[in-house]
JSON list of C-alpha atoms in Angstrom, two decimals:
[
{"chain": "Y", "resi": 1, "resn": "MET", "atom": "CA", "xyz": [0.20, 0.22, -0.05]},
{"chain": "Y", "resi": 2, "resn": "ARG", "atom": "CA", "xyz": [1.73, 3.18, -1.22]},
{"chain": "Y", "resi": 3, "resn": "HIS", "atom": "CA", "xyz": [-0.11, 5.54, 1.41]},
{"chain": "Y", "resi": 4, "resn": "THR", "atom": "CA", "xyz": [2.47, 4.31, 5.68]},
{"chain": "Y", "resi": 5, "resn": "LEU", "atom": "CA", "xyz": [4.04, 5.55, 7.80]},
{"chain": "Y", "resi": 6, "resn": "LEU", "atom": "CA", "xyz": [6.97, 5.14, 6.21]},
{"chain": "Y", "resi": 7, "resn": "PRO", "atom": "CA", "xyz": [6.61, 9.30, 4.18]},
{"chain": "Y", "resi": 8, "resn": "ILE", "atom": "CA", "xyz": [5.41, 9.94, 8.18]},
{"chain": "Y", "resi": 9, "resn": "LEU", "atom": "CA", "xyz": [9.13, 9.14, 10.02]},
{"chain": "Y", "resi": 10, "resn": "CYS", "atom": "CA", "xyz": [11.55, 10.30, 6.75]},
{"chain": "Y", "resi": 11, "resn": "ALA", "atom": "CA", "xyz": [9.56, 14.09, 6.58]},
{"chain": "Y", "resi": 12, "resn": "ALA", "atom": "CA", "xyz": [10.11, 13.90, 9.78]},
{"chain": "Y", "resi": 13, "resn": "ALA", "atom": "CA", "xyz": [13.82, 12.77, 9.94]},
{"chain": "Y", "resi": 14, "resn": "VAL", "atom": "CA", "xyz": [14.07, 16.24, 7.83]},
{"chain": "Y", "resi": 15, "resn": "LEU", "atom": "CA", "xyz": [12.32, 18.66, 8.57]},
{"chain": "Y", "resi": 16, "resn": "THR", "atom": "CA", "xyz": [10.18, 20.85, 11.27]},
{"chain": "Y", "resi": 17, "resn": "LEU", "atom": "CA", "xyz": [8.61, 23.47, 10.72]},
{"chain": "Y", "resi": 18, "resn": "LEU", "atom": "CA", "xyz": [7.56, 24.48, 14.07]},
{"chain": "Y", "resi": 19, "resn": "PRO", "atom": "CA", "xyz": [9.78, 24.01, 16.62]},
{"chain": "Y", "resi": 20, "resn": "ALA", "atom": "CA", "xyz": [8.71, 21.86, 19.86]},
{"chain": "Y", "resi": 21, "resn": "THR", "atom": "CA", "xyz": [8.12, 23.67, 22.97]},
{"chain": "Y", "resi": 22, "resn": "ALA", "atom": "CA", "xyz": [7.75, 22.30, 26.67]},
{"chain": "Y", "resi": 23, "resn": "ALA", "atom": "CA", "xyz": [4.40, 21.25, 27.56]},
{"chain": "Y", "resi": 24, "resn": "PRO", "atom": "CA", "xyz": [2.60, 22.90, 30.11]},
{"chain": "Y", "resi": 25, "resn": "ASP", "atom": "CA", "xyz": [2.28, 19.47, 32.96]},
{"chain": "Y", "resi": 26, "resn": "GLY", "atom": "CA", "xyz": [5.83, 18.69, 32.77]},
{"chain": "Y", "resi": 27, "resn": "PRO", "atom": "CA", "xyz": [8.30, 16.73, 30.82]},
{"chain": "Y", "resi": 28, "resn": "ARG", "atom": "CA", "xyz": [6.92, 15.12, 27.87]},
{"chain": "Y", "resi": 29, "resn": "ARG", "atom": "CA", "xyz": [6.40, 11.79, 27.93]},
{"chain": "Y", "resi": 30, "resn": "THR", "atom": "CA", "xyz": [5.17, 8.07, 26.18]},
{"chain": "Y", "resi": 31, "resn": "GLY", "atom": "CA", "xyz": [4.75, 4.44, 27.05]},
{"chain": "Y", "resi": 32, "resn": "ALA", "atom": "CA", "xyz": [1.84, 3.69, 29.83]},
{"chain": "Y", "resi": 33, "resn": "THR", "atom": "CA", "xyz": [2.03, 6.35, 32.61]},
{"chain": "Y", "resi": 34, "resn": "ALA", "atom": "CA", "xyz": [2.00, 4.62, 35.98]},
{"chain": "Y", "resi": 35, "resn": "ASP", "atom": "CA", "xyz": [-1.99, 4.52, 36.24]},
{"chain": "Y", "resi": 36, "resn": "GLY", "atom": "CA", "xyz": [-1.67, 2.31, 33.24]},
{"chain": "Y", "resi": 37, "resn": "ASP", "atom": "CA", "xyz": [-3.01, 5.06, 31.15]},
{"chain": "Y", "resi": 38, "resn": "THR", "atom": "CA", "xyz": [-1.32, 4.73, 27.59]},
{"chain": "Y", "resi": 39, "resn": "THR", "atom": "CA", "xyz": [-0.33, 8.04, 25.03]},
{"chain": "Y", "resi": 40, "resn": "VAL", "atom": "CA", "xyz": [-2.41, 7.49, 22.06]},
{"chain": "Y", "resi": 41, "resn": "ALA", "atom": "CA", "xyz": [-0.37, 9.39, 19.08]},
{"chain": "Y", "resi": 42, "resn": "ILE", "atom": "CA", "xyz": [-1.67, 10.95, 15.87]},
{"chain": "Y", "resi": 43, "resn": "ALA", "atom": "CA", "xyz": [-0.25, 10.80, 12.80]},
{"chain": "Y", "resi": 44, "resn": "ALA", "atom": "CA", "xyz": [-2.37, 12.89, 9.69]},
{"chain": "Y", "resi": 45, "resn": "ARG", "atom": "CA", "xyz": [-0.46, 13.86, 6.67]},
{"chain": "Y", "resi": 46, "resn": "ILE", "atom": "CA", "xyz": [-2.40, 16.72, 4.67]},
{"chain": "Y", "resi": 47, "resn": "THR", "atom": "CA", "xyz": [-1.95, 17.04, 0.47]},
{"chain": "Y", "resi": 48, "resn": "ILE", "atom": "CA", "xyz": [-2.37, 21.08, -0.31]},
{"chain": "Y", "resi": 49, "resn": "ARG", "atom": "CA", "xyz": [-3.77, 22.31, -3.16]},
{"chain": "Y", "resi": 50, "resn": "GLU", "atom": "CA", "xyz": [-0.61, 23.74, -5.60]},
{"chain": "Y", "resi": 51, "resn": "GLY", "atom": "CA", "xyz": [-0.01, 27.16, -4.38]},
{"chain": "Y", "resi": 52, "resn": "ARG", "atom": "CA", "xyz": [-1.90, 27.06, -1.10]},
{"chain": "Y", "resi": 53, "resn": "SER", "atom": "CA", "xyz": [1.09, 25.89, 1.35]},
{"chain": "Y", "resi": 54, "resn": "ARG", "atom": "CA", "xyz": [2.09, 29.46, 2.49]},
{"chain": "Y", "resi": 55, "resn": "ALA", "atom": "CA", "xyz": [-1.84, 29.19, 3.11]},
{"chain": "Y", "resi": 56, "resn": "PHE", "atom": "CA", "xyz": [-1.78, 26.60, 5.07]},
{"chain": "Y", "resi": 57, "resn": "LEU", "atom": "CA", "xyz": [1.18, 27.11, 7.11]},
{"chain": "Y", "resi": 58, "resn": "ARG", "atom": "CA", "xyz": [-1.09, 30.41, 8.36]},
{"chain": "Y", "resi": 59, "resn": "LEU", "atom": "CA", "xyz": [-3.23, 28.65, 9.35]},
{"chain": "Y", "resi": 60, "resn": "CYS", "atom": "CA", "xyz": [-1.62, 26.18, 10.32]},
{"chain": "Y", "resi": 61, "resn": "ARG", "atom": "CA", "xyz": [0.98, 28.26, 12.87]},
{"chain": "Y", "resi": 62, "resn": "PRO", "atom": "CA", "xyz": [-1.65, 29.64, 15.85]},
{"chain": "Y", "resi": 63, "resn": "LEU", "atom": "CA", "xyz": [-2.87, 26.21, 15.84]},
{"chain": "Y", "resi": 64, "resn": "VAL", "atom": "CA", "xyz": [0.29, 24.53, 16.53]},
{"chain": "Y", "resi": 65, "resn": "GLU", "atom": "CA", "xyz": [0.82, 26.92, 19.98]},
{"chain": "Y", "resi": 66, "resn": "GLN", "atom": "CA", "xyz": [-3.00, 26.75, 21.33]},
{"chain": "Y", "resi": 67, "resn": "THR", "atom": "CA", "xyz": [-2.76, 22.99, 20.89]},
{"chain": "Y", "resi": 68, "resn": "ARG", "atom": "CA", "xyz": [0.65, 23.05, 22.69]},
{"chain": "Y", "resi": 69, "resn": "ARG", "atom": "CA", "xyz": [-0.81, 24.30, 25.62]},
{"chain": "Y", "resi": 70, "resn": "GLU", "atom": "CA", "xyz": [-3.50, 22.24, 26.10]},
{"chain": "Y", "resi": 71, "resn": "LYS", "atom": "CA", "xyz": [-3.21, 20.53, 29.16]},
{"chain": "Y", "resi": 72, "resn": "GLY", "atom": "CA", "xyz": [-2.40, 16.59, 28.22]},
{"chain": "Y", "resi": 73, "resn": "CYS", "atom": "CA", "xyz": [-0.52, 17.46, 24.93]},
{"chain": "Y", "resi": 74, "resn": "LEU", "atom": "CA", "xyz": [2.90, 15.89, 25.26]},
{"chain": "Y", "resi": 75, "resn": "ARG", "atom": "CA", "xyz": [3.39, 16.57, 22.12]},
{"chain": "Y", "resi": 76, "resn": "TYR", "atom": "CA", "xyz": [2.19, 18.42, 18.32]},
{"chain": "Y", "resi": 77, "resn": "GLU", "atom": "CA", "xyz": [4.75, 19.10, 15.58]},
{"chain": "Y", "resi": 78, "resn": "LEU", "atom": "CA", "xyz": [3.70, 20.26, 12.03]},
{"chain": "Y", "resi": 79, "resn": "TYR", "atom": "CA", "xyz": [6.19, 18.36, 9.57]},
{"chain": "Y", "resi": 80, "resn": "ARG", "atom": "CA", "xyz": [6.48, 19.59, 5.05]},
{"chain": "Y", "resi": 81, "resn": "ASP", "atom": "CA", "xyz": [7.73, 17.20, 3.38]},
{"chain": "Y", "resi": 82, "resn": "PRO", "atom": "CA", "xyz": [10.50, 17.68, 1.48]},
{"chain": "Y", "resi": 83, "resn": "HIS", "atom": "CA", "xyz": [10.12, 15.94, -1.99]},
{"chain": "Y", "resi": 84, "resn": "ARG", "atom": "CA", "xyz": [6.66, 17.40, -2.50]},
{"chain": "Y", "resi": 85, "resn": "ARG", "atom": "CA", "xyz": [5.85, 20.53, -0.97]},
{"chain": "Y", "resi": 86, "resn": "ASN", "atom": "CA", "xyz": [2.18, 20.80, -0.76]},
{"chain": "Y", "resi": 87, "resn": "VAL", "atom": "CA", "xyz": [1.96, 17.49, 1.66]},
{"chain": "Y", "resi": 88, "resn": "PHE", "atom": "CA", "xyz": [2.62, 18.44, 5.69]},
{"chain": "Y", "resi": 89, "resn": "PHE", "atom": "CA", "xyz": [2.54, 15.50, 7.81]},
{"chain": "Y", "resi": 90, "resn": "PHE", "atom": "CA", "xyz": [1.03, 16.32, 11.68]},
{"chain": "Y", "resi": 91, "resn": "TYR", "atom": "CA", "xyz": [2.75, 14.35, 14.44]},
{"chain": "Y", "resi": 92, "resn": "GLU", "atom": "CA", "xyz": [0.72, 14.17, 18.74]},
{"chain": "Y", "resi": 93, "resn": "GLU", "atom": "CA", "xyz": [0.67, 12.49, 20.78]},
{"chain": "Y", "resi": 94, "resn": "TYR", "atom": "CA", "xyz": [-1.60, 13.26, 23.78]},
{"chain": "Y", "resi": 95, "resn": "ALA", "atom": "CA", "xyz": [-1.34, 11.44, 27.47]},
{"chain": "Y", "resi": 96, "resn": "ASP", "atom": "CA", "xyz": [-3.79, 9.97, 27.20]},
{"chain": "Y", "resi": 97, "resn": "GLU", "atom": "CA", "xyz": [-7.58, 9.40, 25.26]},
{"chain": "Y", "resi": 98, "resn": "ALA", "atom": "CA", "xyz": [-9.04, 12.15, 27.69]},
{"chain": "Y", "resi": 99, "resn": "ALA", "atom": "CA", "xyz": [-6.71, 14.43, 26.18]},
{"chain": "Y", "resi": 100, "resn": "ARG", "atom": "CA", "xyz": [-7.14, 14.03, 22.69]},
{"chain": "Y", "resi": 101, "resn": "THR", "atom": "CA", "xyz": [-10.81, 14.06, 23.30]},
{"chain": "Y", "resi": 102, "resn": "PHE", "atom": "CA", "xyz": [-10.34, 17.84, 24.97]},
{"chain": "Y", "resi": 103, "resn": "HIS", "atom": "CA", "xyz": [-8.19, 18.98, 21.43]},
{"chain": "Y", "resi": 104, "resn": "SER", "atom": "CA", "xyz": [-10.83, 17.67, 19.18]},
{"chain": "Y", "resi": 105, "resn": "GLN", "atom": "CA", "xyz": [-13.54, 19.47, 20.76]},
{"chain": "Y", "resi": 106, "resn": "GLN", "atom": "CA", "xyz": [-11.19, 22.92, 20.90]},
{"chain": "Y", "resi": 107, "resn": "PRO", "atom": "CA", "xyz": [-12.77, 25.19, 18.66]},
{"chain": "Y", "resi": 108, "resn": "TYR", "atom": "CA", "xyz": [-10.20, 26.49, 17.88]},
{"chain": "Y", "resi": 109, "resn": "MET", "atom": "CA", "xyz": [-10.54, 22.82, 15.26]},
{"chain": "Y", "resi": 110, "resn": "ASP", "atom": "CA", "xyz": [-13.61, 23.60, 14.32]},
{"chain": "Y", "resi": 111, "resn": "GLU", "atom": "CA", "xyz": [-11.77, 26.51, 13.14]},
{"chain": "Y", "resi": 112, "resn": "TYR", "atom": "CA", "xyz": [-9.30, 24.85, 11.76]},
{"chain": "Y", "resi": 113, "resn": "ARG", "atom": "CA", "xyz": [-10.92, 22.13, 9.95]},
{"chain": "Y", "resi": 114, "resn": "ARG", "atom": "CA", "xyz": [-13.21, 25.30, 8.84]},
{"chain": "Y", "resi": 115, "resn": "ARG", "atom": "CA", "xyz": [-10.87, 27.15, 6.74]},
{"chain": "Y", "resi": 116, "resn": "ARG", "atom": "CA", "xyz": [-9.14, 24.27, 5.64]},
{"chain": "Y", "resi": 117, "resn": "GLU", "atom": "CA", "xyz": [-11.54, 22.31, 3.90]},
{"chain": "Y", "resi": 118, "resn": "PRO", "atom": "CA", "xyz": [-11.26, 24.44, 0.23]},
{"chain": "Y", "resi": 119, "resn": "MET", "atom": "CA", "xyz": [-7.53, 23.88, 0.33]},
{"chain": "Y", "resi": 120, "resn": "LEU", "atom": "CA", "xyz": [-7.39, 20.32, 0.56]},
{"chain": "Y", "resi": 121, "resn": "ALA", "atom": "CA", "xyz": [-6.20, 18.90, -2.86]},
{"chain": "Y", "resi": 122, "resn": "GLU", "atom": "CA", "xyz": [-7.47, 15.36, -0.98]},
{"chain": "Y", "resi": 123, "resn": "PRO", "atom": "CA", "xyz": [-9.02, 14.18, 1.81]},
{"chain": "Y", "resi": 124, "resn": "PRO", "atom": "CA", "xyz": [-6.30, 14.07, 5.18]},
{"chain": "Y", "resi": 125, "resn": "SER", "atom": "CA", "xyz": [-5.42, 10.35, 5.55]},
{"chain": "Y", "resi": 126, "resn": "VAL", "atom": "CA", "xyz": [-5.15, 10.15, 9.91]},
{"chain": "Y", "resi": 127, "resn": "ARG", "atom": "CA", "xyz": [-3.97, 7.03, 11.60]},
{"chain": "Y", "resi": 128, "resn": "THR", "atom": "CA", "xyz": [-4.76, 7.07, 15.73]},
{"chain": "Y", "resi": 129, "resn": "LEU", "atom": "CA", "xyz": [-1.43, 4.22, 17.37]},
{"chain": "Y", "resi": 130, "resn": "VAL", "atom": "CA", "xyz": [-0.45, 3.65, 20.89]},
{"chain": "Y", "resi": 131, "resn": "SER", "atom": "CA", "xyz": [2.18, 1.65, 22.45]},
{"chain": "Y", "resi": 132, "resn": "PRO", "atom": "CA", "xyz": [2.20, -1.98, 22.24]},
{"chain": "Y", "resi": 133, "resn": "ALA", "atom": "CA", "xyz": [2.00, -2.04, 26.20]},
{"chain": "Y", "resi": 134, "resn": "ALA", "atom": "CA", "xyz": [-1.15, -0.97, 26.34]},
{"chain": "Y", "resi": 135, "resn": "ARG", "atom": "CA", "xyz": [-2.67, -3.84, 24.84]},
{"chain": "Y", "resi": 136, "resn": "GLU", "atom": "CA", "xyz": [-0.59, -6.42, 26.07]}
]
């Protein structure tokens, strides 16, 4: 299958568009927490119409900043494919499913989705990932 996570990992190794900042609730962590909850990661590929990349980046900058301030957000990164400049990847990590749900319900996410829609060249590809320890 052509749309695997490999392009996400390659893009992540090449170019970070927005630098990481520390989460407001302490250092970033991954895997299972002390109370047994597990972190949730999201890998999303967004393909933007040709000529709309700058507008997309302007739309994403405040979204990334706001999301990084959310309690339970461990990591929120935006990457760009170095070979296909209109393809972007979000990599997100949350302390648990409740934090991911909180993020998806924020008003700025609704605004982002609404304004992003006319820029899309194709529907986003989104994968939800959990640490292997969570299911064993």
